[in-house]
Amino acid sequence: MPELQGLYDAVVNGDQKAAVRLTKEGLDAGVEPMELLSSYMIPAMDEVGRRFECEDYFVPELLLAARAMKGAMELIRPLLTASGAQPAGRVAIGTVKGDLHDIGKNLVASMLEGGGFDVLDLGADVAPEKFVDAVENKKVDLICLSALLTVTMPSMRTTIEALERAGVRDKVKVIVGGAPVTEQFAKDIRADGYGENANSAVALARKLVMAARAA
Amino acid sequence: MTSRERVLAAIDGQPVDRLPLMPITMMYAADLGGVSYGQYARDHRCLVEAQLRTAEAFDFDYVSAISDPAREASDLGAEVEWFDNQPPAIIESRALLSDKSALKRLQLPDPHAAGSRMGDRVSAVALLAVRAGGDKIVEGWVEGPCAMAADLRGLNTLMLDFHDDEAFVTDLFEFAVAMELAFAKAQLQAGATLIGVGDAAASLVGPRTYQRYVFPYEQKLIDGLRALGARVRLHICGNTRKIVDGMGRLGCDIVDLDFLTPMAEARAAMGGRQVLLGNLDPVRVLRDGSPAGITQALEECWKAAGPRYIVGAGCEVPRGTPEANLRAMTEFARRTV
C-alpha cells in the first residue's frame, strides 16, 4: 500500500508530479477513487484554503496546489463517473460578458473543484446564453459569476435576466463575486448570494446546493 | 501655492497650504469629457481634454496620462480586445509569450514610434505639459515589472512560472524594466514630472515571492526612474498588507494604498517619512457612499497617515461616482492642512 498521506502533502505543496504518481499508485493498489478524493485531496485543498485565508499562502501557491489536484483528478474523474458517484454539486463558472480578468474566477473554480464540485469552467467574457445553456443542457446546480471591473458588473444583471427570460432561473442558484461586487449589489440583481473570497464562495456553494437538494 | 508647488512641497516634506488632491480618474474623466473610453485610450487629444476638464472641475493638483495596462503590450504585438466604452484588455488565452522562447526574439519598442500606443501616451504627456504644466503636476505612467510580465505572459501562467522557471521570470522582468525605463524617459522628456508605476499583479504573490522576484526589479526600475530625474508614485492596488514594508523601502516619493491595506498598518510598516496616498474604498465609500461618509473616511485616513499624506481613493474613481461625492474629497483637501 502506498503512503497516501503523501498525496495530501503533494497537493498542499503544489507538487503535481508527486500527486499524479501517488494517485496512480493508490489506484493500482486498489484504493477506491472516492477514498483518494474525500480522504486526501479534498482535505488537502481545505488546508490550502485555510492557509490562503490566513495569508500564509498566496495566489501562486494556490494555483500550484490546484494544478496538482487537477493532475490527480484527471485520473480519478473517469473512474468516479463510471461508478456513478455524485459530486458535491455541478457548477458553471465564468467571468461575465466584457470582462477578461479571470484570475479570481480561476481561484474560485479551483477551490470548488477541491471541494468536490464538478466544475464547468466557461472561461472569460462569457455571454449570458452560455450560462443559460449550462442550466438547460448540463444540468448545473449553481452558476458563479465573476467581474473585476465596475463597468462589467451590469453583465451580471444581464445574465440573471437571461436566465429569467429562458424560464430556468428557478432551476439554478446564482452567486456573484469580484473586487467591486458587494452584498447589496448581489441583492439588487436578485442573485442568491455573494462570495467575498474563494473560501466563502465554496462555503456558500455548499450551503446553497445542499438546501436546494433538501427542498 | 500652485498645485505643482503644493505636491512637490508635500513630497519633499515642506509645509503646504492644504493637503494635495490626486485621485486617479480614467473612465470617470472620459465620461466627464464626453468621450467614449475607446476614444480616450486611443487618442491622446481626447484623454488630455478630459483630464484637464476633470482636474479643473474638482481642483485636482495633477493631470495624468494613465489609461490602461495594454499600451506597451500592444506595441510589442500582443492581442488586445477593444471595447467601445471600457479599457482595452489583453487576451490572456493568446498571450504574446505563451511560448517562453518568444522572449528572446522580443525587441524593445520605440516609445516615440508613429502610430504606436506608447507614442500616443508620450504625446498625451507633451500636450498636458503645454496645457497645464505651469500649474499642475503632469504624471506619466508605466507598468511595473510584475504587471508587465503578466501582460506578456498571462497573469495565471506567470503565477506558476515563479515556481517552474526562475530564469525565465528574471529574464522577463529584466526586459520589462529596460522597456519601462525607456518609456518613462520619453515621457519625462515630453514634460512629465511624476511617473506612476502600476504593479497591481504584485499584490497577488505574497511576501516570499515579492521579496525574491518582484522587489529587486521594482527597485531597479525605481532607482532608474530617479536617476532620470523623475518623481515616482507606486500604485499597487489590491491587498498589500504583507508587502507594504518592502514597498516602503523602494524609495518612492508617493506610495498609493488600496482600501484593503489599512492606512495605520502601512504607516507603521513604512515609517513616518513615506508620503502615502489613499485609500477610500472606491466602490463602497466613494461611489456608493454619501458626502458625509466620504469626509469621515478621509478624516480617518488622514489621522492614520499623519501629515505626509495625499488625498485619494484606493484605486480609480469609479464611473458613475456622484459629483457631490467627488466634491466632498475636494472640499476635504481644501480645508485640511
Tab-separated table of N, CA and C in Angstrom, chain A residues 25-113:
chain	number	residue	atom	x	y	z
A	25	GLU	N	-0.404	5.142	-7.982
A	25	GLU	CA	-0.001	4.036	-7.091
A	25	GLU	C	-1.176	3.603	-6.219
A	26	GLY	N	-1.945	4.577	-5.744
A	26	GLY	CA	-3.106	4.255	-4.916
A	26	GLY	C	-4.133	3.449	-5.688
A	27	LEU	N	-4.428	3.916	-6.909
A	27	LEU	CA	-5.419	3.212	-7.734
A	27	LEU	C	-4.924	1.810	-8.064
A	28	ASP	N	-3.621	1.692	-8.384
A	28	ASP	CA	-3.058	0.378	-8.715
A	28	ASP	C	-3.149	-0.572	-7.531
A	29	ALA	N	-3.046	-0.003	-6.331
A	29	ALA	CA	-3.100	-0.837	-5.125
A	29	ALA	C	-4.545	-1.141	-4.707
A	30	GLY	N	-5.507	-0.636	-5.489
A	30	GLY	CA	-6.897	-0.972	-5.230
A	30	GLY	C	-7.635	-0.007	-4.324
A	31	VAL	N	-7.051	1.151	-4.063
A	31	VAL	CA	-7.770	2.133	-3.233
A	31	VAL	C	-8.912	2.721	-4.068
A	32	GLU	N	-10.060	2.888	-3.436
A	32	GLU	CA	-11.221	3.439	-4.139
A	32	GLU	C	-10.946	4.888	-4.545
A	33	PRO	N	-11.331	5.264	-5.765
A	33	PRO	CA	-11.130	6.657	-6.190
A	33	PRO	C	-11.770	7.659	-5.235
A	34	MET	N	-12.978	7.329	-4.738
A	34	MET	CA	-13.661	8.258	-3.829
A	34	MET	C	-12.882	8.421	-2.532
A	35	GLU	N	-12.208	7.369	-2.117
A	35	GLU	CA	-11.376	7.424	-0.897
A	35	GLU	C	-10.195	8.388	-1.108
A	36	LEU	N	-9.580	8.307	-2.285
A	36	LEU	CA	-8.465	9.222	-2.578
A	36	LEU	C	-8.947	10.670	-2.563
A	37	LEU	N	-10.125	10.851	-3.150
A	37	LEU	CA	-10.663	12.208	-3.257
A	37	LEU	C	-11.075	12.738	-1.883
A	38	SER	N	-11.905	11.970	-1.199
A	38	SER	CA	-12.518	12.538	0.007
A	38	SER	C	-11.605	12.473	1.230
A	39	SER	N	-10.676	11.515	1.263
A	39	SER	CA	-9.829	11.419	2.456
A	39	SER	C	-8.513	12.170	2.334
A	40	TYR	N	-8.092	12.449	1.109
A	40	TYR	CA	-6.771	13.092	0.955
A	40	TYR	C	-6.828	14.405	0.170
A	41	MET	N	-7.477	14.348	-1.017
A	41	MET	CA	-7.395	15.524	-1.879
A	41	MET	C	-8.285	16.671	-1.399
A	42	ILE	N	-9.524	16.365	-1.039
A	42	ILE	CA	-10.406	17.443	-0.552
A	42	ILE	C	-9.863	18.032	0.765
A	43	PRO	N	-9.437	17.177	1.731
A	43	PRO	CA	-8.819	17.778	2.929
A	43	PRO	C	-7.582	18.605	2.603
A	44	ALA	N	-6.816	18.182	1.584
A	44	ALA	CA	-5.621	18.955	1.214
A	44	ALA	C	-6.036	20.330	0.705
A	45	MET	N	-7.057	20.379	-0.142
A	45	MET	CA	-7.477	21.684	-0.662
A	45	MET	C	-8.134	22.524	0.428
A	46	ASP	N	-8.766	21.873	1.395
A	46	ASP	CA	-9.288	22.616	2.565
A	46	ASP	C	-8.134	23.311	3.291
A	47	GLU	N	-7.032	22.567	3.442
A	47	GLU	CA	-5.858	23.134	4.121
A	47	GLU	C	-5.258	24.281	3.304
A	48	VAL	N	-5.239	24.097	1.985
A	48	VAL	CA	-4.734	25.167	1.108
A	48	VAL	C	-5.618	26.412	1.283
A	49	GLY	N	-6.923	26.194	1.324
A	49	GLY	CA	-7.853	27.314	1.517
A	49	GLY	C	-7.633	27.986	2.859
A	50	ARG	N	-7.359	27.169	3.878
A	50	ARG	CA	-7.129	27.733	5.212
A	50	ARG	C	-5.871	28.595	5.203
A	51	ARG	N	-4.828	28.083	4.559
A	51	ARG	CA	-3.568	28.852	4.512
A	51	ARG	C	-3.748	30.139	3.687
A	52	PHE	N	-4.566	30.067	2.662
A	52	PHE	CA	-4.836	31.256	1.831
A	52	PHE	C	-5.585	32.296	2.662
A	53	GLU	N	-6.547	31.795	3.413
A	53	GLU	CA	-7.369	32.672	4.254
A	53	GLU	C	-6.511	33.402	5.289
A	54	CYS	N	-5.555	32.685	5.872
A	54	CYS	CA	-4.757	33.327	6.926
A	54	CYS	C	-3.473	33.942	6.358
A	55	GLU	N	-3.435	34.117	5.059
A	55	GLU	CA	-2.341	34.813	4.370
A	55	GLU	C	-0.969	34.188	4.623
A	56	ASP	N	-0.986	32.835	4.637
A	56	ASP	CA	0.282	32.114	4.600
A	56	ASP	C	0.547	31.695	3.157
A	57	TYR	N	-0.532	31.334	2.460
A	57	TYR	CA	-0.463	31.055	1.031
A	57	TYR	C	-1.019	32.257	0.260
A	58	PHE	N	-0.491	32.415	-0.958
A	58	PHE	CA	-0.980	33.477	-1.841
A	58	PHE	C	-1.330	32.854	-3.190
A	59	VAL	N	-1.584	33.684	-4.170
A	59	VAL	CA	-2.097	33.147	-5.436
A	59	VAL	C	-1.161	32.100	-6.064
A	60	PRO	N	0.155	32.327	-6.109
A	60	PRO	CA	0.993	31.299	-6.739
A	60	PRO	C	0.856	29.935	-6.058
A	61	GLU	N	0.879	29.907	-4.730
A	61	GLU	CA	0.782	28.631	-4.011
A	61	GLU	C	-0.572	27.972	-4.254
A	62	LEU	N	-1.620	28.805	-4.297
A	62	LEU	CA	-2.957	28.243	-4.503
A	62	LEU	C	-3.077	27.642	-5.908
A	63	LEU	N	-2.529	28.331	-6.894
A	63	LEU	CA	-2.611	27.811	-8.258
A	63	LEU	C	-1.756	26.553	-8.433
A	64	LEU	N	-0.628	26.495	-7.741
A	64	LEU	CA	0.195	25.279	-7.802
A	64	LEU	C	-0.559	24.094	-7.197
A	65	ALA	N	-1.200	24.322	-6.060
A	65	ALA	CA	-1.971	23.252	-5.414
A	65	ALA	C	-3.115	22.816	-6.323
A	66	ALA	N	-3.764	23.800	-6.950
A	66	ALA	CA	-4.881	23.478	-7.843
A	66	ALA	C	-4.394	22.653	-9.033
A	67	ARG	N	-3.212	22.971	-9.519
A	67	ARG	CA	-2.670	22.215	-10.658
A	67	ARG	C	-2.375	20.769	-10.244
A	68	ALA	N	-1.843	20.606	-9.036
A	68	ALA	CA	-1.572	19.250	-8.543
A	68	ALA	C	-2.875	18.467	-8.405
A	69	MET	N	-3.872	19.125	-7.845
A	69	MET	CA	-5.194	18.495	-7.676
A	69	MET	C	-5.766	18.109	-9.045
A	70	LYS	N	-5.652	19.020	-9.992
A	70	LYS	CA	-6.211	18.783	-11.324
A	70	LYS	C	-5.542	17.572	-11.987
A	71	GLY	N	-4.220	17.481	-11.836
A	71	GLY	CA	-3.494	16.353	-12.423
A	71	GLY	C	-4.013	15.036	-11.863
A	72	ALA	N	-4.212	14.994	-10.554
A	72	ALA	CA	-4.716	13.773	-9.925
A	72	ALA	C	-6.168	13.510	-10.332
A	73	MET	N	-6.943	14.586	-10.447
A	73	MET	CA	-8.367	14.436	-10.791
A	73	MET	C	-8.560	13.850	-12.194
A	74	GLU	N	-7.601	14.148	-13.082
A	74	GLU	CA	-7.736	13.597	-14.439
A	74	GLU	C	-7.716	12.081	-14.416
A	75	LEU	N	-7.011	11.505	-13.465
A	75	LEU	CA	-7.000	10.044	-13.331
A	75	LEU	C	-8.262	9.549	-12.645
A	76	ILE	N	-8.744	10.326	-11.697
A	76	ILE	CA	-9.837	9.856	-10.845
A	76	ILE	C	-11.220	10.099	-11.450
A	77	ARG	N	-11.367	11.245	-12.143
A	77	ARG	CA	-12.695	11.649	-12.588
A	77	ARG	C	-13.406	10.578	-13.440
A	78	PRO	N	-12.717	9.989	-14.446
A	78	PRO	CA	-13.419	8.981	-15.260
A	78	PRO	C	-13.899	7.797	-14.427
A	79	LEU	N	-13.115	7.453	-13.407
A	79	LEU	CA	-13.496	6.314	-12.561
A	79	LEU	C	-14.702	6.675	-11.698
A	80	LEU	N	-14.711	7.910	-11.214
A	80	LEU	CA	-15.855	8.353	-10.395
A	80	LEU	C	-17.113	8.382	-11.242
A	81	THR	N	-16.985	8.906	-12.468
A	81	THR	CA	-18.148	8.981	-13.357
A	81	THR	C	-18.672	7.574	-13.637
A	82	ALA	N	-17.745	6.658	-13.934
A	82	ALA	CA	-18.150	5.282	-14.259
A	82	ALA	C	-18.850	4.617	-13.075
A	83	SER	N	-18.423	4.979	-11.862
A	83	SER	CA	-19.015	4.333	-10.683
A	83	SER	C	-20.329	4.989	-10.264
A	84	GLY	N	-20.695	6.080	-10.934
A	84	GLY	CA	-21.950	6.762	-10.618
A	84	GLY	C	-21.889	7.615	-9.369
A	85	ALA	N	-20.661	7.904	-8.888
A	85	ALA	CA	-20.525	8.732	-7.674
A	85	ALA	C	-21.023	10.149	-7.952
A	86	GLN	N	-21.723	10.712	-6.981
A	86	GLN	CA	-22.279	12.059	-7.138
A	86	GLN	C	-21.295	13.115	-6.651
A	87	PRO	N	-21.040	14.158	-7.461
A	87	PRO	CA	-20.213	15.257	-6.961
A	87	PRO	C	-20.974	16.072	-5.918
A	88	ALA	N	-20.252	16.935	-5.207
A	88	ALA	CA	-20.896	17.807	-4.210
A	88	ALA	C	-21.924	18.710	-4.881
A	89	GLY	N	-21.737	18.929	-6.152
A	89	GLY	CA	-22.664	19.753	-6.930
A	89	GLY	C	-22.043	20.002	-8.279
A	90	ARG	N	-22.870	20.483	-9.186
A	90	ARG	CA	-22.377	20.763	-10.530
A	90	ARG	C	-22.444	22.276	-10.741
A	91	VAL	N	-21.310	22.860	-11.089
A	91	VAL	CA	-21.208	24.320	-11.132
A	91	VAL	C	-20.747	24.797	-12.500
A	92	ALA	N	-21.385	25.839	-13.011
A	92	ALA	CA	-20.845	26.542	-14.184
A	92	ALA	C	-20.288	27.879	-13.694
A	93	ILE	N	-19.071	28.186	-14.138
A	93	ILE	CA	-18.428	29.408	-13.655
A	93	ILE	C	-17.812	30.156	-14.832
A	94	GLY	N	-17.820	31.488	-14.738
A	94	GLY	CA	-17.166	32.274	-15.782
A	94	GLY	C	-17.114	33.741	-15.393
A	95	THR	N	-16.241	34.494	-16.080
A	95	THR	CA	-16.321	35.947	-15.932
A	95	THR	C	-17.391	36.427	-16.910
A	96	VAL	N	-18.079	37.472	-16.535
A	96	VAL	CA	-19.239	37.893	-17.329
A	96	VAL	C	-18.819	38.599	-18.615
A	97	LYS	N	-19.784	38.755	-19.487
A	97	LYS	CA	-19.549	39.364	-20.802
A	97	LYS	C	-18.811	40.702	-20.656
A	98	GLY	N	-17.732	40.848	-21.408
A	98	GLY	CA	-16.976	42.096	-21.396
A	98	GLY	C	-15.810	42.093	-20.427
A	99	ASP	N	-15.722	41.085	-19.566
A	99	ASP	CA	-14.656	41.072	-18.558
A	99	ASP	C	-13.669	39.940	-18.842
A	100	LEU	N	-12.433	40.322	-19.135
A	100	LEU	CA	-11.416	39.315	-19.489
A	100	LEU	C	-10.519	38.944	-18.314
A	101	HIS	N	-10.803	39.506	-17.152
A	101	HIS	CA	-9.921	39.284	-15.997
A	101	HIS	C	-10.366	38.034	-15.257
A	102	ASP	N	-9.589	36.970	-15.364
A	102	ASP	CA	-10.123	35.689	-14.915
A	102	ASP	C	-9.392	35.050	-13.742
A	103	ILE	N	-8.428	35.743	-13.148
A	103	ILE	CA	-7.661	35.023	-12.119
A	103	ILE	C	-8.513	34.732	-10.882
A	104	GLY	N	-9.386	35.671	-10.515
A	104	GLY	CA	-10.270	35.440	-9.370
A	104	GLY	C	-11.208	34.279	-9.645
A	105	LYS	N	-11.752	34.271	-10.852
A	105	LYS	CA	-12.629	33.161	-11.261
A	105	LYS	C	-11.873	31.839	-11.191
A	106	ASN	N	-10.610	31.838	-11.637
A	106	ASN	CA	-9.832	30.596	-11.629
A	106	ASN	C	-9.570	30.111	-10.202
A	107	LEU	N	-9.345	31.046	-9.290
A	107	LEU	CA	-9.134	30.653	-7.890
A	107	LEU	C	-10.390	29.992	-7.329
A	108	VAL	N	-11.533	30.617	-7.614
A	108	VAL	CA	-12.791	30.061	-7.098
A	108	VAL	C	-13.069	28.697	-7.740
A	109	ALA	N	-12.832	28.585	-9.056
A	109	ALA	CA	-13.051	27.307	-9.739
A	109	ALA	C	-12.183	26.214	-9.122
A	110	SER	N	-10.940	26.548	-8.843
A	110	SER	CA	-10.028	25.557	-8.259
A	110	SER	C	-10.483	25.124	-6.881
A	111	MET	N	-10.914	26.105	-6.085
A	111	MET	CA	-11.346	25.760	-4.728
A	111	MET	C	-12.653	24.961	-4.752
A	112	LEU	N	-13.521	25.247	-5.722
A	112	LEU	CA	-14.753	24.458	-5.844
A	112	LEU	C	-14.414	23.020	-6.244
A	113	GLU	N	-13.492	22.896	-7.189
A	113	GLU	CA	-13.073	21.556	-7.605
A	113	GLU	C	-12.443	20.828	-6.425
